[in-house]
């Protein structure tokens, strides 16, 4: 995806002793939680734990499109969406 700032860094609350992945090839897309306004929230699996990602640099249409792409790739590495084009708007 040709988006500035993609892929976001993982964050959020974790259990004590948890580690965060270093690269997107270490995580598997688990679920898309929400996409609205300018924010996309999704989770990935890393070493059996859920890791959360917030991507804020989107308009509502793009958030919806990227959310749909992630949803289609659930169970695949986050790197699998790197080259997926974002569909253009049909005028």
PDB file of N, CA and C in Angstrom:
ATOM      1  N   UNK A   1       0.845  -1.175   0.000  1.00  0.00           N
ATOM      2  CA  UNK A   1       0.000   0.000   0.000  1.00  0.00           C
ATOM      3  C   UNK A   1       0.882   1.226   0.000  1.00  0.00           C
ATOM      4  N   UNK A   2       0.558   2.125  -0.853  1.00  0.00           N
ATOM      5  CA  UNK A   2       1.344   3.342  -0.962  1.00  0.00           C
ATOM      6  C   UNK A   2       0.739   4.410  -0.048  1.00  0.00           C
ATOM      7  N   UNK A   3       1.002   4.267   1.253  1.00  0.00           N
ATOM      8  CA  UNK A   3       0.482   5.197   2.236  1.00  0.00           C
ATOM      9  C   UNK A   3       1.632   5.735   3.081  1.00  0.00           C
ATOM     10  N   UNK A   4       1.700   7.040   3.274  1.00  0.00           N
ATOM     11  CA  UNK A   4       2.737   7.581   4.156  1.00  0.00           C
ATOM     12  C   UNK A   4       2.565   7.003   5.567  1.00  0.00           C
ATOM     13  N   UNK A   5       3.644   6.534   6.145  1.00  0.00           N
ATOM     14  CA  UNK A   5       3.602   6.015   7.493  1.00  0.00           C
ATOM     15  C   UNK A   5       3.161   4.572   7.628  1.00  0.00           C
ATOM     16  N   UNK A   6       2.899   3.881   6.496  1.00  0.00           N
ATOM     17  CA  UNK A   6       2.509   2.475   6.570  1.00  0.00           C
ATOM     18  C   UNK A   6       3.763   1.637   6.619  1.00  0.00           C
ATOM     19  N   UNK A   7       3.874   0.707   7.397  1.00  0.00           N
ATOM     20  CA  UNK A   7       2.951   0.117   8.351  1.00  0.00           C
ATOM     21  C   UNK A   7       3.151   0.776   9.714  1.00  0.00           C
ATOM     22  N   UNK A   8       2.059   0.908  10.462  1.00  0.00           N
ATOM     23  CA  UNK A   8       2.176   1.522  11.779  1.00  0.00           C
ATOM     24  C   UNK A   8       2.959   0.638  12.739  1.00  0.00           C
ATOM     25  N   UNK A   9       3.425   1.238  13.802  1.00  0.00           N
ATOM     26  CA  UNK A   9       4.117   0.495  14.846  1.00  0.00           C
ATOM     27  C   UNK A   9       3.088  -0.086  15.815  1.00  0.00           C
ATOM     28  N   UNK A  10       3.358  -1.250  16.377  1.00  0.00           N
ATOM     29  CA  UNK A  10       2.428  -1.816  17.356  1.00  0.00           C
ATOM     30  C   UNK A  10       2.455  -1.009  18.641  1.00  0.00           C
ATOM     31  N   UNK A  11       1.368  -1.085  19.387  1.00  0.00           N
ATOM     32  CA  UNK A  11       1.309  -0.368  20.659  1.00  0.00           C
ATOM     33  C   UNK A  11       0.154  -0.867  21.487  1.00  0.00           C
ATOM     34  N   UNK A  12      -0.128  -0.138  22.537  1.00  0.00           N
ATOM     35  CA  UNK A  12      -1.236  -0.499  23.404  1.00  0.00           C
ATOM     36  C   UNK A  12      -0.771  -1.266  24.630  1.00  0.00           C
ATOM     37  N   UNK A  13      -1.719  -1.604  25.464  1.00  0.00           N
ATOM     38  CA  UNK A  13      -1.432  -2.321  26.700  1.00  0.00           C
ATOM     39  C   UNK A  13      -1.079  -3.776  26.415  1.00  0.00           C
ATOM     40  N   UNK A  14      -0.126  -4.281  27.134  1.00  0.00           N
ATOM     41  CA  UNK A  14       0.270  -5.676  27.007  1.00  0.00           C
ATOM     42  C   UNK A  14       0.480  -6.260  28.395  1.00  0.00           C
ATOM     43  N   UNK A  15       0.525  -7.559  28.472  1.00  0.00           N
ATOM     44  CA  UNK A  15       0.789  -8.190  29.759  1.00  0.00           C
ATOM     45  C   UNK A  15       2.275  -8.073  30.089  1.00  0.00           C
ATOM     46  N   UNK A  16       2.613  -8.084  31.369  1.00  0.00           N
ATOM     47  CA  UNK A  16       4.020  -7.965  31.769  1.00  0.00           C
ATOM     48  C   UNK A  16       4.889  -9.017  31.085  1.00  0.00           C
ATOM     49  N   UNK A  17       6.042  -8.588  30.640  1.00  0.00           N
ATOM     50  CA  UNK A  17       6.979  -9.487  29.988  1.00  0.00           C
ATOM     51  C   UNK A  17       6.765  -9.667  28.498  1.00  0.00           C
ATOM     52  N   UNK A  18       5.711  -9.058  27.956  1.00  0.00           N
ATOM     53  CA  UNK A  18       5.434  -9.176  26.525  1.00  0.00           C
ATOM     54  C   UNK A  18       6.473  -8.391  25.732  1.00  0.00           C
ATOM     55  N   UNK A  19       6.712  -8.856  24.538  1.00  0.00           N
ATOM     56  CA  UNK A  19       7.590  -8.134  23.629  1.00  0.00           C
ATOM     57  C   UNK A  19       6.799  -7.733  22.399  1.00  0.00           C
ATOM     58  N   UNK A  20       7.272  -6.700  21.732  1.00  0.00           N
ATOM     59  CA  UNK A  20       6.631  -6.256  20.500  1.00  0.00           C
ATOM     60  C   UNK A  20       7.425  -6.774  19.312  1.00  0.00           C
ATOM     61  N   UNK A  21       6.737  -7.033  18.202  1.00  0.00           N
ATOM     62  CA  UNK A  21       7.447  -7.474  16.996  1.00  0.00           C
ATOM     63  C   UNK A  21       8.312  -6.346  16.453  1.00  0.00           C
ATOM     64  N   UNK A  22       9.380  -6.739  15.794  1.00  0.00           N
ATOM     65  CA  UNK A  22      10.285  -5.755  15.194  1.00  0.00           C
ATOM     66  C   UNK A  22       9.884  -5.455  13.762  1.00  0.00           C
ATOM     67  N   UNK A  23       9.349  -6.434  13.055  1.00  0.00           N
ATOM     68  CA  UNK A  23       8.966  -6.219  11.660  1.00  0.00           C
ATOM     69  C   UNK A  23       7.583  -6.797  11.376  1.00  0.00           C
ATOM     70  N   UNK A  24       7.008  -6.354  10.261  1.00  0.00           N
ATOM     71  CA  UNK A  24       5.654  -6.788   9.900  1.00  0.00           C
ATOM     72  C   UNK A  24       5.603  -8.238   9.427  1.00  0.00           C
ATOM     73  N   UNK A  25       6.740  -8.842   9.127  1.00  0.00           N
ATOM     74  CA  UNK A  25       6.702 -10.254   8.724  1.00  0.00           C
ATOM     75  C   UNK A  25       6.630 -11.191   9.925  1.00  0.00           C
ATOM     76  N   UNK A  26       6.710 -10.652  11.136  1.00  0.00           N
ATOM     77  CA  UNK A  26       6.619 -11.457  12.348  1.00  0.00           C
ATOM     78  C   UNK A  26       5.191 -11.590  12.872  1.00  0.00           C
ATOM     79  N   UNK A  27       4.245 -10.852  12.281  1.00  0.00           N
ATOM     80  CA  UNK A  27       2.876 -10.848  12.793  1.00  0.00           C
ATOM     81  C   UNK A  27       1.897 -11.316  11.724  1.00  0.00           C
ATOM     82  N   UNK A  28       0.785 -11.889  12.188  1.00  0.00           N
ATOM     83  CA  UNK A  28      -0.279 -12.356  11.318  1.00  0.00           C
ATOM     84  C   UNK A  28      -1.523 -11.536  11.605  1.00  0.00           C
ATOM     85  N   UNK A  29      -2.162 -11.036  10.556  1.00  0.00           N
ATOM     86  CA  UNK A  29      -3.362 -10.211  10.730  1.00  0.00           C
ATOM     87  C   UNK A  29      -4.438 -11.053  11.412  1.00  0.00           C
ATOM     88  N   UNK A  30      -4.967 -10.526  12.508  1.00  0.00           N
ATOM     89  CA  UNK A  30      -5.959 -11.249  13.307  1.00  0.00           C
ATOM     90  C   UNK A  30      -7.366 -10.712  13.070  1.00  0.00           C
ATOM     91  N   UNK A  31      -7.558  -9.408  13.211  1.00  0.00           N
ATOM     92  CA  UNK A  31      -8.890  -8.832  12.992  1.00  0.00           C
ATOM     93  C   UNK A  31      -8.807  -7.324  12.807  1.00  0.00           C
ATOM     94  N   UNK A  32      -9.804  -6.822  12.116  1.00  0.00           N
ATOM     95  CA  UNK A  32      -9.976  -5.382  11.959  1.00  0.00           C
ATOM     96  C   UNK A  32     -11.017  -4.994  12.997  1.00  0.00           C
ATOM     97  N   UNK A  33     -10.653  -4.094  13.884  1.00  0.00           N
ATOM     98  CA  UNK A  33     -11.537  -3.730  14.979  1.00  0.00           C
ATOM     99  C   UNK A  33     -12.463  -2.593  14.577  1.00  0.00           C
ATOM    100  N   UNK A  34     -11.908  -1.544  14.016  1.00  0.00           N
ATOM    101  CA  UNK A  34     -12.744  -0.429  13.575  1.00  0.00           C
ATOM    102  C   UNK A  34     -12.009   0.409  12.538  1.00  0.00           C
ATOM    103  N   UNK A  35     -12.764   1.001  11.665  1.00  0.00           N
ATOM    104  CA  UNK A  35     -12.221   2.023  10.778  1.00  0.00           C
ATOM    105  C   UNK A  35     -13.295   3.074  10.603  1.00  0.00           C
ATOM    106  N   UNK A  36     -12.953   4.267  11.043  1.00  0.00           N
ATOM    107  CA  UNK A  36     -13.898   5.382  10.972  1.00  0.00           C
ATOM    108  C   UNK A  36     -13.116   6.682  10.973  1.00  0.00           C
ATOM    109  N   UNK A  37     -13.742   7.697  10.417  1.00  0.00           N
ATOM    110  CA  UNK A  37     -13.156   9.033  10.320  1.00  0.00           C
ATOM    111  C   UNK A  37     -11.748   8.950   9.759  1.00  0.00           C
ATOM    112  N   UNK A  38     -10.728   9.030  10.612  1.00  0.00           N
ATOM    113  CA  UNK A  38      -9.351   8.986  10.099  1.00  0.00           C
ATOM    114  C   UNK A  38      -8.509   7.950  10.831  1.00  0.00           C
ATOM    115  N   UNK A  39      -9.139   6.965  11.444  1.00  0.00           N
ATOM    116  CA  UNK A  39      -8.409   5.990  12.244  1.00  0.00           C
ATOM    117  C   UNK A  39      -8.774   4.567  11.851  1.00  0.00           C
ATOM    118  N   UNK A  40      -7.758   3.743  11.794  1.00  0.00           N
ATOM    119  CA  UNK A  40      -7.933   2.314  11.548  1.00  0.00           C
ATOM    120  C   UNK A  40      -7.298   1.590  12.729  1.00  0.00           C
ATOM    121  N   UNK A  41      -8.047   0.739  13.391  1.00  0.00           N
ATOM    122  CA  UNK A  41      -7.553  -0.043  14.516  1.00  0.00           C
ATOM    123  C   UNK A  41      -7.677  -1.513  14.147  1.00  0.00           C
ATOM    124  N   UNK A  42      -6.557  -2.232  14.240  1.00  0.00           N
ATOM    125  CA  UNK A  42      -6.571  -3.659  13.938  1.00  0.00           C
ATOM    126  C   UNK A  42      -5.589  -4.384  14.840  1.00  0.00           C
ATOM    127  N   UNK A  43      -5.729  -5.705  14.882  1.00  0.00           N
ATOM    128  CA  UNK A  43      -4.817  -6.493  15.700  1.00  0.00           C
ATOM    129  C   UNK A  43      -4.164  -7.581  14.856  1.00  0.00           C
ATOM    130  N   UNK A  44      -2.991  -7.979  15.327  1.00  0.00           N
ATOM    131  CA  UNK A  44      -2.240  -9.065  14.712  1.00  0.00           C
ATOM    132  C   UNK A  44      -1.799 -10.009  15.813  1.00  0.00           C
ATOM    133  N   UNK A  45      -1.503 -11.231  15.447  1.00  0.00           N
ATOM    134  CA  UNK A  45      -0.969 -12.211  16.391  1.00  0.00           C
ATOM    135  C   UNK A  45       0.553 -12.203  16.316  1.00  0.00           C
ATOM    136  N   UNK A  46       1.178 -12.231  17.489  1.00  0.00           N
ATOM    137  CA  UNK A  46       2.637 -12.293  17.603  1.00  0.00           C
ATOM    138  C   UNK A  46       2.964 -13.181  18.797  1.00  0.00           C
ATOM    139  N   UNK A  47       3.582 -14.293  18.548  1.00  0.00           N
ATOM    140  CA  UNK A  47       3.943 -15.247  19.604  1.00  0.00           C
ATOM    141  C   UNK A  47       2.742 -15.610  20.468  1.00  0.00           C
ATOM    142  N   UNK A  48       1.583 -15.786  19.833  1.00  0.00           N
ATOM    143  CA  UNK A  48       0.385 -16.212  20.534  1.00  0.00           C
ATOM    144  C   UNK A  48      -0.421 -15.099  21.191  1.00  0.00           C
ATOM    145  N   UNK A  49       0.098 -13.888  21.206  1.00  0.00           N
ATOM    146  CA  UNK A  49      -0.601 -12.753  21.817  1.00  0.00           C
ATOM    147  C   UNK A  49      -1.113 -11.800  20.751  1.00  0.00           C
ATOM    148  N   UNK A  50      -2.177 -11.079  21.088  1.00  0.00           N
ATOM    149  CA  UNK A  50      -2.694 -10.032  20.203  1.00  0.00           C
ATOM    150  C   UNK A  50      -1.872  -8.763  20.398  1.00  0.00           C
ATOM    151  N   UNK A  51      -1.496  -8.166  19.283  1.00  0.00           N
ATOM    152  CA  UNK A  51      -0.768  -6.902  19.272  1.00  0.00           C
ATOM    153  C   UNK A  51      -1.622  -5.920  18.496  1.00  0.00           C
ATOM    154  N   UNK A  52      -1.779  -4.717  19.019  1.00  0.00           N
ATOM    155  CA  UNK A  52      -2.690  -3.754  18.410  1.00  0.00           C
ATOM    156  C   UNK A  52      -1.950  -2.668  17.633  1.00  0.00           C
ATOM    157  N   UNK A  53      -2.590  -2.257  16.551  1.00  0.00           N
ATOM    158  CA  UNK A  53      -2.047  -1.231  15.667  1.00  0.00           C
ATOM    159  C   UNK A  53      -3.103  -0.149  15.460  1.00  0.00           C
ATOM    160  N   UNK A  54      -2.669   1.106  15.553  1.00  0.00           N
ATOM    161  CA  UNK A  54      -3.525   2.263  15.257  1.00  0.00           C
ATOM    162  C   UNK A  54      -2.887   3.001  14.086  1.00  0.00           C
ATOM    163  N   UNK A  55      -3.654   3.222  13.055  1.00  0.00           N
ATOM    164  CA  UNK A  55      -3.156   3.979  11.906  1.00  0.00           C
ATOM    165  C   UNK A  55      -4.069   5.179  11.736  1.00  0.00           C
ATOM    166  N   UNK A  56      -3.520   6.375  11.951  1.00  0.00           N
ATOM    167  CA  UNK A  56      -4.326   7.593  12.024  1.00  0.00           C
ATOM    168  C   UNK A  56      -4.280   8.472  10.777  1.00  0.00           C
ATOM    169  N   UNK A  57      -3.427   8.204   9.848  1.00  0.00           N
ATOM    170  CA  UNK A  57      -3.210   9.126   8.739  1.00  0.00           C
ATOM    171  C   UNK A  57      -4.107   8.844   7.551  1.00  0.00           C
ATOM    172  N   UNK A  58      -5.374   8.698   7.796  1.00  0.00           N
ATOM    173  CA  UNK A  58      -6.300   8.323   6.735  1.00  0.00           C
ATOM    174  C   UNK A  58      -7.518   9.231   6.725  1.00  0.00           C
ATOM    175  N   UNK A  59      -8.100   9.389   5.541  1.00  0.00           N
ATOM    176  CA  UNK A  59      -9.436   9.973   5.490  1.00  0.00           C
ATOM    177  C   UNK A  59     -10.416   8.802   5.608  1.00  0.00           C
ATOM    178  N   UNK A  60     -11.698   9.095   5.783  1.00  0.00           N
ATOM    179  CA  UNK A  60     -12.675   8.036   6.038  1.00  0.00           C
ATOM    180  C   UNK A  60     -12.762   7.016   4.904  1.00  0.00           C
ATOM    181  N   UNK A  61     -12.730   7.486   3.656  1.00  0.00           N
ATOM    182  CA  UNK A  61     -12.815   6.548   2.517  1.00  0.00           C
ATOM    183  C   UNK A  61     -11.615   5.614   2.478  1.00  0.00           C
ATOM    184  N   UNK A  62     -10.426   6.175   2.693  1.00  0.00           N
ATOM    185  CA  UNK A  62      -9.218   5.355   2.645  1.00  0.00           C
ATOM    186  C   UNK A  62      -9.185   4.384   3.819  1.00  0.00           C
ATOM    187  N   UNK A  63      -9.620   4.824   4.995  1.00  0.00           N
ATOM    188  CA  UNK A  63      -9.672   3.928   6.159  1.00  0.00           C
ATOM    189  C   UNK A  63     -10.566   2.726   5.861  1.00  0.00           C
ATOM    190  N   UNK A  64     -11.686   2.975   5.226  1.00  0.00           N
ATOM    191  CA  UNK A  64     -12.610   1.891   4.875  1.00  0.00           C
ATOM    192  C   UNK A  64     -11.954   0.927   3.884  1.00  0.00           C
ATOM    193  N   UNK A  65     -11.272   1.471   2.889  1.00  0.00           N
ATOM    194  CA  UNK A  65     -10.614   0.632   1.878  1.00  0.00           C
ATOM    195  C   UNK A  65      -9.483  -0.203   2.483  1.00  0.00           C
ATOM    196  N   UNK A  66      -8.649   0.424   3.307  1.00  0.00           N
ATOM    197  CA  UNK A  66      -7.542  -0.305   3.927  1.00  0.00           C
ATOM    198  C   UNK A  66      -8.081  -1.344   4.907  1.00  0.00           C
ATOM    199  N   UNK A  67      -9.129  -0.997   5.643  1.00  0.00           N
ATOM    200  CA  UNK A  67      -9.764  -1.964   6.545  1.00  0.00           C
ATOM    201  C   UNK A  67     -10.264  -3.180   5.792  1.00  0.00           C
ATOM    202  N   UNK A  68     -10.865  -2.960   4.625  1.00  0.00           N
ATOM    203  CA  UNK A  68     -11.356  -4.076   3.810  1.00  0.00           C
ATOM    204  C   UNK A  68     -10.198  -4.952   3.320  1.00  0.00           C
ATOM    205  N   UNK A  69      -9.099  -4.318   2.933  1.00  0.00           N
ATOM    206  CA  UNK A  69      -7.922  -5.079   2.485  1.00  0.00           C
ATOM    207  C   UNK A  69      -7.399  -5.943   3.626  1.00  0.00           C
ATOM    208  N   UNK A  70      -7.275  -5.352   4.808  1.00  0.00           N
ATOM    209  CA  UNK A  70      -6.799  -6.125   5.953  1.00  0.00           C
ATOM    210  C   UNK A  70      -7.748  -7.280   6.263  1.00  0.00           C
ATOM    211  N   UNK A  71      -9.039  -7.008   6.216  1.00  0.00           N
ATOM    212  CA  UNK A  71     -10.031  -8.057   6.489  1.00  0.00           C
ATOM    213  C   UNK A  71      -9.890  -9.227   5.505  1.00  0.00           C
ATOM    214  N   UNK A  72      -9.633  -8.919   4.246  1.00  0.00           N
ATOM    215  CA  UNK A  72      -9.449  -9.964   3.227  1.00  0.00           C
ATOM    216  C   UNK A  72      -8.182 -10.786   3.463  1.00  0.00           C
ATOM    217  N   UNK A  73      -7.240 -10.236   4.229  1.00  0.00           N
ATOM    218  CA  UNK A  73      -5.960 -10.911   4.447  1.00  0.00           C
ATOM    219  C   UNK A  73      -5.804 -11.446   5.874  1.00  0.00           C
ATOM    220  N   UNK A  74      -6.908 -11.587   6.596  1.00  0.00           N
ATOM    221  CA  UNK A  74      -6.835 -12.162   7.943  1.00  0.00           C
ATOM    222  C   UNK A  74      -6.192 -13.546   7.849  1.00  0.00           C
ATOM    223  N   UNK A  75      -5.265 -13.810   8.772  1.00  0.00           N
ATOM    224  CA  UNK A  75      -4.541 -15.073   8.779  1.00  0.00           C
ATOM    225  C   UNK A  75      -3.241 -15.039   7.998  1.00  0.00           C
ATOM    226  N   UNK A  76      -2.991 -13.939   7.297  1.00  0.00           N
ATOM    227  CA  UNK A  76      -1.762 -13.777   6.517  1.00  0.00           C
ATOM    228  C   UNK A  76      -0.823 -12.804   7.224  1.00  0.00           C
ATOM    229  N   UNK A  77       0.466 -12.871   6.923  1.00  0.00           N
ATOM    230  CA  UNK A  77       1.396 -11.912   7.517  1.00  0.00           C
ATOM    231  C   UNK A  77       1.029 -10.474   7.128  1.00  0.00           C
ATOM    232  N   UNK A  78       1.308  -9.540   8.025  1.00  0.00           N
ATOM    233  CA  UNK A  78       1.026  -8.138   7.726  1.00  0.00           C
ATOM    234  C   UNK A  78       1.788  -7.680   6.485  1.00  0.00           C
ATOM    235  N   UNK A  79       2.933  -8.277   6.223  1.00  0.00           N
ATOM    236  CA  UNK A  79       3.688  -7.925   5.019  1.00  0.00           C
ATOM    237  C   UNK A  79       2.926  -8.255   3.737  1.00  0.00           C
ATOM    238  N   UNK A  80       1.952  -9.162   3.824  1.00  0.00           N
ATOM    239  CA  UNK A  80       1.219  -9.586   2.626  1.00  0.00           C
ATOM    240  C   UNK A  80       0.390  -8.466   2.009  1.00  0.00           C
ATOM    241  N   UNK A  81       0.110  -7.424   2.752  1.00  0.00           N
ATOM    242  CA  UNK A  81      -0.696  -6.328   2.202  1.00  0.00           C
ATOM    243  C   UNK A  81       0.158  -5.173   1.686  1.00  0.00           C
ATOM    244  N   UNK A  82       1.458  -5.269   1.860  1.00  0.00           N
ATOM    245  CA  UNK A  82       2.339  -4.159   1.486  1.00  0.00           C
ATOM    246  C   UNK A  82       2.229  -3.762   0.013  1.00  0.00           C
ATOM    247  N   UNK A  83       2.038  -4.727  -0.866  1.00  0.00           N
ATOM    248  CA  UNK A  83       1.991  -4.441  -2.301  1.00  0.00           C
ATOM    249  C   UNK A  83       0.574  -4.422  -2.866  1.00  0.00           C
ATOM    250  N   UNK A  84      -0.427  -4.544  -2.005  1.00  0.00           N
ATOM    251  CA  UNK A  84      -1.813  -4.533  -2.466  1.00  0.00           C
ATOM    252  C   UNK A  84      -2.211  -3.097  -2.777  1.00  0.00           C
ATOM    253  N   UNK A  85      -2.677  -2.825  -3.998  1.00  0.00           N
ATOM    254  CA  UNK A  85      -3.082  -1.452  -4.325  1.00  0.00           C
ATOM    255  C   UNK A  85      -4.401  -1.094  -3.650  1.00  0.00           C
ATOM    256  N   UNK A  86      -4.512   0.158  -3.263  1.00  0.00           N
ATOM    257  CA  UNK A  86      -5.761   0.657  -2.708  1.00  0.00           C
ATOM    258  C   UNK A  86      -6.670   0.998  -3.879  1.00  0.00           C
ATOM    259  N   UNK A  87      -7.875   0.442  -3.911  1.00  0.00           N
ATOM    260  CA  UNK A  87      -8.772   0.710  -5.043  1.00  0.00           C
ATOM    261  C   UNK A  87      -9.057   2.209  -5.189  1.00  0.00           C
ATOM    262  N   UNK A  88      -9.108   2.643  -6.428  1.00  0.00           N
ATOM    263  CA  UNK A  88      -9.434   4.043  -6.693  1.00  0.00           C
ATOM    264  C   UNK A  88     -10.935   4.239  -6.614  1.00  0.00           C
ATOM    265  N   UNK A  89     -11.338   5.466  -6.309  1.00  0.00           N
ATOM    266  CA  UNK A  89     -12.760   5.795  -6.275  1.00  0.00           C
ATOM    267  C   UNK A  89     -13.327   5.754  -7.683  1.00  0.00           C
ATOM    268  N   UNK A  90     -14.539   5.248  -7.788  1.00  0.00           N
ATOM    269  CA  UNK A  90     -15.231   5.254  -9.080  1.00  0.00           C
ATOM    270  C   UNK A  90     -16.065   6.521  -9.135  1.00  0.00           C
ATOM    271  N   UNK A  91     -15.809   7.330 -10.095  1.00  0.00           N
ATOM    272  CA  UNK A  91     -16.544   8.607 -10.214  1.00  0.00           C
ATOM    273  C   UNK A  91     -17.822   8.463 -10.984  1.00  0.00           C
TER     274      UNK A  91
END
